[in-house]
Amino acid sequence: MFLNINILSFMLGFFFANILSTIPAQTGEWNIMSGSIIVSINEIISKKIYKNEIIKKPYIVQLFNNIKIGIIYGLFVDAFKLGS
């Protein structure tokens, strides 16, 4: 059961990456800004989660990590699509 939820959260992050990279890029001027904002938010969330040495709910943290990994993976896939 946990594997299904982990895969689902990873795919949810991948879906968010597709949404976040295509909507602001319609004008063609926001590609670099949207990418930097997404990565900055990702790093801020990581800093807030891992700042506490005692993590009370490790399963929720794992789900957030899967979503973040899916977002980064989705951005890489979009970059490869644009580069080819």
Tab-separated table of C-alpha atoms in Angstrom:
chain	number	residue	atom	x	y	z
A	1	MET	CA	0.000	0.000	0.000
A	2	PHE	CA	2.808	2.411	0.859
A	3	LEU	CA	4.468	1.784	-2.488
A	4	ASN	CA	1.292	2.811	-4.305
A	5	ILE	CA	1.036	6.057	-2.353
A	6	ASN	CA	4.722	6.813	-2.964
A	7	ILE	CA	4.342	6.264	-6.706
A	8	LEU	CA	1.168	8.341	-6.726
A	9	SER	CA	2.882	11.229	-4.928
A	10	PHE	CA	5.822	11.023	-7.371
A	11	MET	CA	3.444	11.194	-10.340
A	12	LEU	CA	1.591	14.070	-8.681
A	13	GLY	CA	4.860	15.996	-8.518
A	14	PHE	CA	5.537	15.172	-12.170
A	15	PHE	CA	2.076	16.482	-13.065
A	16	PHE	CA	2.680	19.683	-11.074
A	17	ALA	CA	5.960	20.190	-12.926
A	18	ASN	CA	4.171	19.966	-16.258
A	19	ILE	CA	1.578	22.479	-15.104
A	20	LEU	CA	4.133	24.848	-13.625
A	21	SER	CA	6.373	24.773	-16.668
A	22	THR	CA	3.731	25.157	-19.376
A	23	ILE	CA	1.353	27.799	-17.996
A	24	PRO	CA	3.889	30.626	-17.436
A	25	ALA	CA	5.809	29.683	-20.589
A	26	GLN	CA	2.944	30.609	-22.905
A	27	THR	CA	4.434	34.042	-23.416
A	28	GLY	CA	7.954	32.693	-23.871
A	29	GLU	CA	9.467	35.179	-21.435
A	30	TRP	CA	8.884	33.409	-18.126
A	31	ASN	CA	10.819	30.167	-18.655
A	32	ILE	CA	13.887	31.077	-16.610
A	33	MET	CA	11.902	32.931	-13.951
A	34	SER	CA	9.395	30.115	-13.420
A	35	GLY	CA	12.173	27.519	-13.200
A	36	SER	CA	14.117	29.545	-10.662
A	37	ILE	CA	11.000	30.207	-8.584
A	38	ILE	CA	10.095	26.490	-8.553
A	39	VAL	CA	13.594	25.444	-7.489
A	40	SER	CA	13.748	28.199	-4.842
A	41	ILE	CA	10.429	27.129	-3.332
A	42	ASN	CA	11.624	23.538	-3.389
A	43	GLU	CA	14.789	24.454	-1.478
A	44	ILE	CA	12.891	26.613	1.042
A	45	ILE	CA	10.556	23.696	1.803
A	46	SER	CA	13.550	21.377	2.228
A	47	LYS	CA	15.213	23.845	4.601
A	48	LYS	CA	12.084	24.151	6.745
A	49	ILE	CA	11.536	20.380	6.886
A	50	TYR	CA	15.118	19.409	7.688
A	51	LYS	CA	15.854	22.305	10.036
A	52	ASN	CA	14.175	20.389	12.846
A	53	GLU	CA	16.364	17.523	13.990
A	54	ILE	CA	13.383	15.590	15.297
A	55	ILE	CA	10.888	14.862	12.554
A	56	LYS	CA	7.567	13.887	14.084
A	57	LYS	CA	5.856	12.418	11.023
A	58	PRO	CA	8.427	10.774	8.764
A	59	TYR	CA	5.792	9.343	6.409
A	60	ILE	CA	4.435	12.798	5.544
A	61	VAL	CA	8.001	13.990	4.951
A	62	GLN	CA	8.556	11.053	2.604
A	63	LEU	CA	5.443	11.999	0.618
A	64	PHE	CA	6.641	15.607	0.328
A	65	ASN	CA	10.035	14.356	-0.817
A	66	ASN	CA	8.408	12.202	-3.497
A	67	ILE	CA	6.412	15.181	-4.732
A	68	LYS	CA	9.567	17.328	-4.819
A	69	ILE	CA	11.487	14.617	-6.679
A	70	GLY	CA	8.627	14.369	-9.176
A	71	ILE	CA	8.711	18.120	-9.741
A	72	ILE	CA	12.459	18.150	-10.368
A	73	TYR	CA	12.187	15.094	-12.630
A	74	GLY	CA	9.371	16.736	-14.587
A	75	LEU	CA	11.446	19.874	-15.090
A	76	PHE	CA	14.342	17.783	-16.418
A	77	VAL	CA	12.042	15.973	-18.834
A	78	ASP	CA	10.667	19.295	-20.091
A	79	ALA	CA	14.194	20.605	-20.541
A	80	PHE	CA	15.116	17.567	-22.612
A	81	LYS	CA	11.977	18.012	-24.712
A	82	LEU	CA	12.908	21.618	-25.419
A	83	GLY	CA	16.523	20.727	-26.182
A	84	SER	CA	15.763	18.107	-28.796
